[in-house]
mmCIF file of C-alpha atoms and ligand atoms in Angstrom:
data_model
loop_
_atom_site.group_PDB
_atom_site.id
_atom_site.type_symbol
_atom_site.label_atom_id
_atom_site.label_comp_id
_atom_site.label_asym_id
_atom_site.label_seq_id
_atom_site.Cartn_x
_atom_site.Cartn_y
_atom_site.Cartn_z
ATOM 1 C CA UNK P 616 75.809 -43.394 32.662
ATOM 2 C CA UNK P 617 74.227 -46.259 34.600
ATOM 3 C CA UNK P 618 73.031 -45.647 38.122
ATOM 4 C CA UNK P 619 72.036 -48.313 40.590
ATOM 5 C CA UNK P 620 69.788 -48.275 43.634
ATOM 6 C CA UNK P 621 71.599 -48.216 46.969
ATOM 7 C CA UNK P 622 70.938 -49.661 50.393
ATOM 8 C CA UNK P 623 69.596 -46.538 52.157
ATOM 9 C CA UNK P 624 71.604 -47.451 55.276
ATOM 10 C CA UNK P 625 74.824 -47.139 53.282
ATOM 11 C CA UNK P 626 73.664 -44.212 51.097
ATOM 12 C CA UNK P 627 74.382 -41.613 53.790
ATOM 13 C CA UNK P 628 78.052 -42.351 53.256
ATOM 14 C CA UNK P 629 77.737 -40.287 50.068
ATOM 15 C CA UNK P 630 77.621 -37.188 52.281
ATOM 16 C CA UNK P 631 79.694 -38.563 55.139
ATOM 17 C CA UNK P 632 82.999 -36.942 54.320
ATOM 18 C CA UNK P 633 82.951 -33.579 56.012
ATOM 19 C CA UNK P 634 86.005 -33.415 58.245
ATOM 20 C CA UNK P 635 86.025 -36.003 60.968
ATOM 21 C CA UNK P 636 86.264 -34.226 64.332
ATOM 22 C CA UNK P 637 87.282 -34.977 67.883
ATOM 23 C CA UNK P 638 84.597 -33.635 70.192
ATOM 24 C CA UNK P 639 85.737 -33.053 73.755
ATOM 25 C CA UNK P 640 83.294 -33.002 76.650
ATOM 26 C CA UNK P 641 83.528 -32.737 80.417
ATOM 27 C CA UNK P 642 81.217 -33.125 83.407
ATOM 28 C CA UNK P 643 82.056 -33.373 87.120
ATOM 29 C CA UNK P 644 85.840 -33.547 86.531
ATOM 30 C CA UNK P 645 85.583 -36.307 83.935
ATOM 31 C CA UNK P 646 86.928 -35.283 80.527
ATOM 32 C CA UNK P 647 86.395 -37.358 77.411
ATOM 33 C CA UNK P 648 86.834 -37.300 73.637
ATOM 34 C CA UNK P 649 84.533 -38.830 71.019
ATOM 35 C CA UNK P 650 85.276 -39.162 67.308
ATOM 36 C CA UNK P 651 82.378 -37.901 65.178
ATOM 37 C CA UNK P 652 81.770 -37.939 61.446
ATOM 38 C CA UNK P 653 78.222 -36.588 61.678
ATOM 39 C CA UNK P 654 78.520 -32.817 62.234
ATOM 40 C CA UNK P 655 77.223 -29.800 60.356
ATOM 41 C CA UNK P 656 76.957 -26.019 60.526
ATOM 42 C CA UNK P 657 73.254 -25.263 61.150
ATOM 43 C CA UNK P 658 72.970 -21.497 61.766
ATOM 44 C CA UNK P 659 74.938 -18.432 60.657
ATOM 45 C CA UNK P 660 73.463 -15.955 63.178
ATOM 46 C CA UNK P 661 73.973 -16.969 65.883
ATOM 47 C CA UNK P 662 76.774 -19.226 64.633
ATOM 48 C CA UNK P 663 75.866 -22.824 65.470
ATOM 49 C CA UNK P 664 76.985 -26.334 64.679
ATOM 50 C CA UNK P 665 75.145 -29.587 65.328
ATOM 51 C CA UNK P 666 76.631 -32.933 66.265
ATOM 52 C CA UNK P 667 74.798 -36.280 66.118
ATOM 53 C CA UNK P 668 75.662 -38.429 69.139
ATOM 54 C CA UNK P 669 74.085 -41.811 69.899
ATOM 55 C CA UNK P 670 72.592 -42.067 73.429
ATOM 56 C CA UNK P 671 74.701 -45.182 74.080
ATOM 57 C CA UNK P 672 77.936 -43.136 73.927
ATOM 58 C CA UNK P 673 79.454 -42.163 77.266
ATOM 59 C CA UNK P 674 79.983 -38.687 75.757
ATOM 60 C CA UNK P 675 76.218 -38.300 75.287
ATOM 61 C CA UNK P 676 75.665 -38.030 79.048
ATOM 62 C CA UNK P 677 78.612 -35.663 79.511
ATOM 63 C CA UNK P 678 77.287 -33.293 76.820
ATOM 64 C CA UNK P 679 73.678 -33.521 78.040
ATOM 65 C CA UNK P 680 74.676 -32.881 81.683
ATOM 66 C CA UNK P 681 77.232 -30.108 81.104
ATOM 67 C CA UNK P 682 75.439 -28.394 78.205
ATOM 68 C CA UNK P 683 78.797 -27.925 76.475
ATOM 69 C CA UNK P 684 81.096 -29.499 73.909
ATOM 70 C CA UNK P 685 84.126 -28.499 71.876
ATOM 71 C CA UNK P 686 84.542 -29.463 68.219
ATOM 72 C CA UNK P 687 88.287 -29.998 67.656
ATOM 73 C CA UNK P 688 89.542 -30.382 64.077
ATOM 74 C CA UNK P 689 92.363 -32.919 63.719
ATOM 75 C CA UNK P 690 94.868 -33.000 60.859
ATOM 76 C CA UNK P 691 95.247 -36.293 59.004
ATOM 77 C CA UNK P 692 98.394 -37.097 61.020
ATOM 78 C CA UNK P 693 96.109 -37.810 63.988
ATOM 79 C CA UNK P 694 94.414 -40.799 62.290
ATOM 80 C CA UNK P 695 95.474 -43.243 65.032
ATOM 81 C CA UNK P 696 94.050 -40.981 67.774
ATOM 82 C CA UNK P 697 90.861 -40.475 65.743
ATOM 83 C CA UNK P 698 90.420 -44.229 65.429
ATOM 84 C CA UNK P 699 91.183 -44.840 69.110
ATOM 85 C CA UNK P 700 88.700 -42.189 70.309
ATOM 86 C CA UNK P 701 86.095 -43.675 67.974
ATOM 87 C CA UNK P 702 86.522 -47.302 69.027
ATOM 88 C CA UNK P 703 86.944 -47.285 72.822
ATOM 89 C CA UNK P 704 84.711 -45.760 75.482
ATOM 90 C CA UNK P 705 85.575 -43.179 78.097
ATOM 91 C CA UNK P 706 83.408 -45.179 80.505
ATOM 92 C CA UNK P 707 86.368 -47.460 81.077
ATOM 93 C CA UNK P 708 89.357 -45.426 79.922
ATOM 94 C CA UNK P 709 91.050 -42.043 80.069
ATOM 95 C CA UNK P 710 91.019 -41.303 76.350
ATOM 96 C CA UNK P 711 93.253 -38.226 76.560
ATOM 97 C CA UNK P 712 96.014 -40.351 78.125
ATOM 98 C CA UNK P 713 95.282 -43.408 75.996
ATOM 99 C CA UNK P 714 95.395 -41.453 72.738
ATOM 100 C CA UNK P 715 98.472 -39.429 73.729
ATOM 101 C CA UNK P 716 96.455 -36.215 73.536
ATOM 102 C CA UNK P 717 96.563 -33.256 75.935
ATOM 103 C CA UNK P 718 93.935 -31.047 77.489
ATOM 104 C CA UNK P 719 94.259 -27.281 77.005
ATOM 105 C CA UNK P 720 92.007 -24.710 78.654
ATOM 106 C CA UNK P 721 89.209 -23.278 76.523
ATOM 107 C CA UNK P 722 88.495 -19.550 76.643
ATOM 108 C CA UNK P 723 84.701 -19.590 77.173
ATOM 109 C CA UNK P 724 83.641 -23.078 78.339
ATOM 110 C CA UNK P 725 84.773 -25.476 81.089
ATOM 111 C CA UNK P 726 85.358 -28.288 78.586
ATOM 112 C CA UNK P 727 89.039 -28.654 77.603
ATOM 113 C CA UNK P 728 90.336 -28.314 74.052
ATOM 114 C CA UNK P 729 92.280 -31.152 72.453
ATOM 115 C CA UNK P 730 95.621 -29.316 72.174
ATOM 116 C CA UNK P 731 97.004 -31.379 69.250
ATOM 117 C CA UNK P 732 94.081 -30.390 66.976
ATOM 118 C CA UNK P 733 94.589 -27.302 64.820
ATOM 119 C CA UNK P 734 91.201 -25.645 65.345
ATOM 120 C CA UNK P 735 88.529 -25.526 68.027
ATOM 121 C CA UNK P 736 84.862 -24.496 68.197
ATOM 122 C CA UNK P 737 83.722 -23.954 71.795
ATOM 123 C CA UNK P 738 79.982 -24.641 71.946
ATOM 124 C CA UNK P 739 77.130 -24.272 74.403
ATOM 125 C CA UNK P 740 74.170 -26.549 73.747
ATOM 126 C CA UNK P 741 71.129 -24.475 72.826
ATOM 127 C CA UNK P 742 68.864 -27.286 71.613
ATOM 128 C CA UNK P 743 68.827 -31.045 71.553
ATOM 129 C CA UNK P 744 66.531 -33.298 69.576
ATOM 130 C CA UNK P 745 66.170 -37.025 69.460
ATOM 131 C CA UNK P 746 66.419 -37.966 65.775
ATOM 132 C CA UNK P 747 66.113 -41.666 64.968
ATOM 133 C CA UNK P 748 68.833 -43.434 66.951
ATOM 134 C CA UNK P 749 70.974 -40.320 67.589
ATOM 135 C CA UNK P 750 70.578 -37.071 69.506
ATOM 136 C CA UNK P 751 71.257 -33.905 67.576
ATOM 137 C CA UNK P 752 72.966 -31.438 69.898
ATOM 138 C CA UNK P 753 72.911 -27.943 68.388
ATOM 139 C CA UNK P 754 75.613 -25.795 69.943
ATOM 140 C CA UNK P 755 76.130 -22.055 69.727
ATOM 141 C CA UNK P 756 79.778 -21.341 68.965
ATOM 142 C CA UNK P 757 80.768 -19.001 71.806
ATOM 143 C CA UNK P 758 84.500 -18.909 70.972
ATOM 144 C CA UNK P 759 86.752 -20.339 68.287
ATOM 145 C CA UNK P 760 90.481 -20.553 67.626
ATOM 146 C CA UNK P 761 92.817 -21.998 64.985
ATOM 147 C CA UNK P 762 96.471 -22.150 64.041
ATOM 148 C CA UNK P 763 97.341 -19.096 61.898
ATOM 149 C CA UNK P 764 98.774 -21.283 59.134
ATOM 150 C CA UNK P 765 95.684 -23.495 59.057
ATOM 151 C CA UNK P 766 92.924 -20.927 58.661
ATOM 152 C CA UNK P 767 92.967 -17.465 57.080
ATOM 153 C CA UNK P 768 89.190 -17.057 56.853
ATOM 154 C CA UNK P 769 89.051 -20.351 55.003
ATOM 155 C CA UNK P 770 90.894 -23.593 55.573
ATOM 156 C CA UNK P 771 94.292 -23.250 53.876
ATOM 157 C CA UNK P 772 94.743 -27.054 53.683
ATOM 158 C CA UNK P 773 98.507 -26.382 53.806
ATOM 159 C CA UNK P 774 100.587 -29.234 55.189
ATOM 160 C CA UNK P 775 100.367 -30.409 57.916
ATOM 161 C CA UNK P 776 96.831 -28.984 58.254
ATOM 162 C CA UNK P 777 95.179 -31.452 55.887
ATOM 163 C CA UNK P 778 91.738 -32.531 57.132
ATOM 164 C CA UNK P 779 90.668 -36.142 57.469
ATOM 165 C CA UNK P 780 87.375 -37.422 56.031
ATOM 166 C CA UNK P 781 85.619 -40.652 56.949
ATOM 167 C CA UNK P 782 84.351 -42.769 54.071
ATOM 168 C CA UNK P 783 82.866 -45.476 56.306
ATOM 169 C CA UNK P 784 84.256 -48.461 58.183
ATOM 170 C CA UNK P 785 88.056 -48.272 58.494
ATOM 171 C CA UNK P 786 88.392 -46.092 55.372
ATOM 172 C CA UNK P 787 89.364 -42.422 55.285
ATOM 173 C CA UNK P 788 90.574 -39.945 52.689
ATOM 174 C CA UNK P 789 92.588 -36.804 53.328
ATOM 175 C CA UNK P 790 91.704 -33.445 51.782
ATOM 176 C CA UNK P 791 94.831 -34.005 49.668
ATOM 177 C CA UNK P 792 93.167 -37.078 48.164
ATOM 178 C CA UNK P 793 95.224 -39.756 49.910
ATOM 179 C CA UNK P 794 93.350 -42.905 50.981
ATOM 180 C CA UNK P 795 94.124 -44.097 54.518
ATOM 181 C CA UNK P 796 92.976 -47.226 56.347
ATOM 182 C CA UNK P 797 92.708 -47.200 60.143
ATOM 183 C CA UNK P 798 94.049 -50.262 61.960
HETATM 184 C C1 LIG G 1088 85.388 -42.346 62.097
HETATM 185 C C2 LIG G 1088 84.318 -42.472 63.146
HETATM 186 C C3 LIG G 1088 83.207 -41.642 63.123
HETATM 187 C C4 LIG G 1088 82.206 -41.732 64.109
HETATM 188 N N1 LIG G 1088 81.138 -40.899 64.061
HETATM 189 C C5 LIG G 1088 80.196 -40.965 65.046
HETATM 190 C C6 LIG G 1088 79.099 -40.050 65.047
HETATM 191 O O1 LIG G 1088 78.986 -39.161 64.202
HETATM 192 N N2 LIG G 1088 78.189 -40.151 66.051
HETATM 193 C C7 LIG G 1088 78.301 -41.101 67.063
HETATM 194 O O2 LIG G 1088 77.451 -41.155 67.969
HETATM 195 N N3 LIG G 1088 79.347 -41.978 67.066
HETATM 196 C C8 LIG G 1088 80.294 -41.913 66.109
HETATM 197 N N4 LIG G 1088 81.353 -42.769 66.119
HETATM 198 C C9 LIG G 1088 81.441 -43.797 67.188
HETATM 199 C C10 LIG G 1088 81.995 -43.229 68.512
HETATM 200 O O3 LIG G 1088 83.120 -42.399 68.280
HETATM 201 C C11 LIG G 1088 82.401 -44.422 69.417
HETATM 202 O O4 LIG G 1088 81.256 -45.199 69.710
HETATM 203 C C12 LIG G 1088 83.119 -44.020 70.672
HETATM 204 O O5 LIG G 1088 83.827 -45.156 71.160
HETATM 205 C C13 LIG G 1088 82.201 -43.494 71.773
HETATM 206 O O6 LIG G 1088 83.005 -43.114 72.859
HETATM 207 P P1 LIG G 1088 82.415 -42.754 74.293
HETATM 208 O O7 LIG G 1088 81.638 -43.946 74.786
HETATM 209 O O8 LIG G 1088 83.659 -42.493 75.114
HETATM 210 O O9 LIG G 1088 81.563 -41.533 74.155
HETATM 211 C C14 LIG G 1088 82.342 -42.699 65.141
HETATM 212 C C15 LIG G 1088 83.468 -43.548 65.172
HETATM 213 C C16 LIG G 1088 84.447 -43.440 64.178
HETATM 214 C C17 LIG G 1088 85.657 -44.346 64.233
#
């Protein structure tokens, strides 16, 4: 089998396809949503996830100031909202309204959940590190919830709870193997 050298800037796309998430954030009555592909579990005890957010994003300031964020997991049917929240800025727009998404109260943080997503990790920032051109916010998961049909200790991946994975650019694939292109 022949292998070829890759442009290292593109090579990270080989491990890019964890589920794309909608991260909600809120500070001083301003709520926002940012689409993120770069997320990872980073600690089992305490349970923690990390999100990589560029300082230029409006959401970066909201997360840094509030010390909170919520990782919301969208099903593949939310592709248009995922693309919208990843291509416009909350500096100028109300992304909840613009994406047709609704705020729902979280149980343990002030930041709202994105109601249309099927699962939510409520996080409090416990560490942040500048890494290259992004900030890694590590958040302790202080509460979590999911649709019964979507998660029974593991993702069920039963329709309609099929996760969406970003391949790079406009290209996505669902956990059911269907290629989708965002417009
Ligand atoms: C599929 C997808 C994945 C993205 N992943 C990230 C990411 O992991 N980190 C990041 O900082 N920006 C990421 N972005 C870009 C932000 O979502 C985008 O710049 C957004 O408009 C920022 O919104 P804000 O200014 O309201 O915070 C992604 C965009 C898309 C479409």
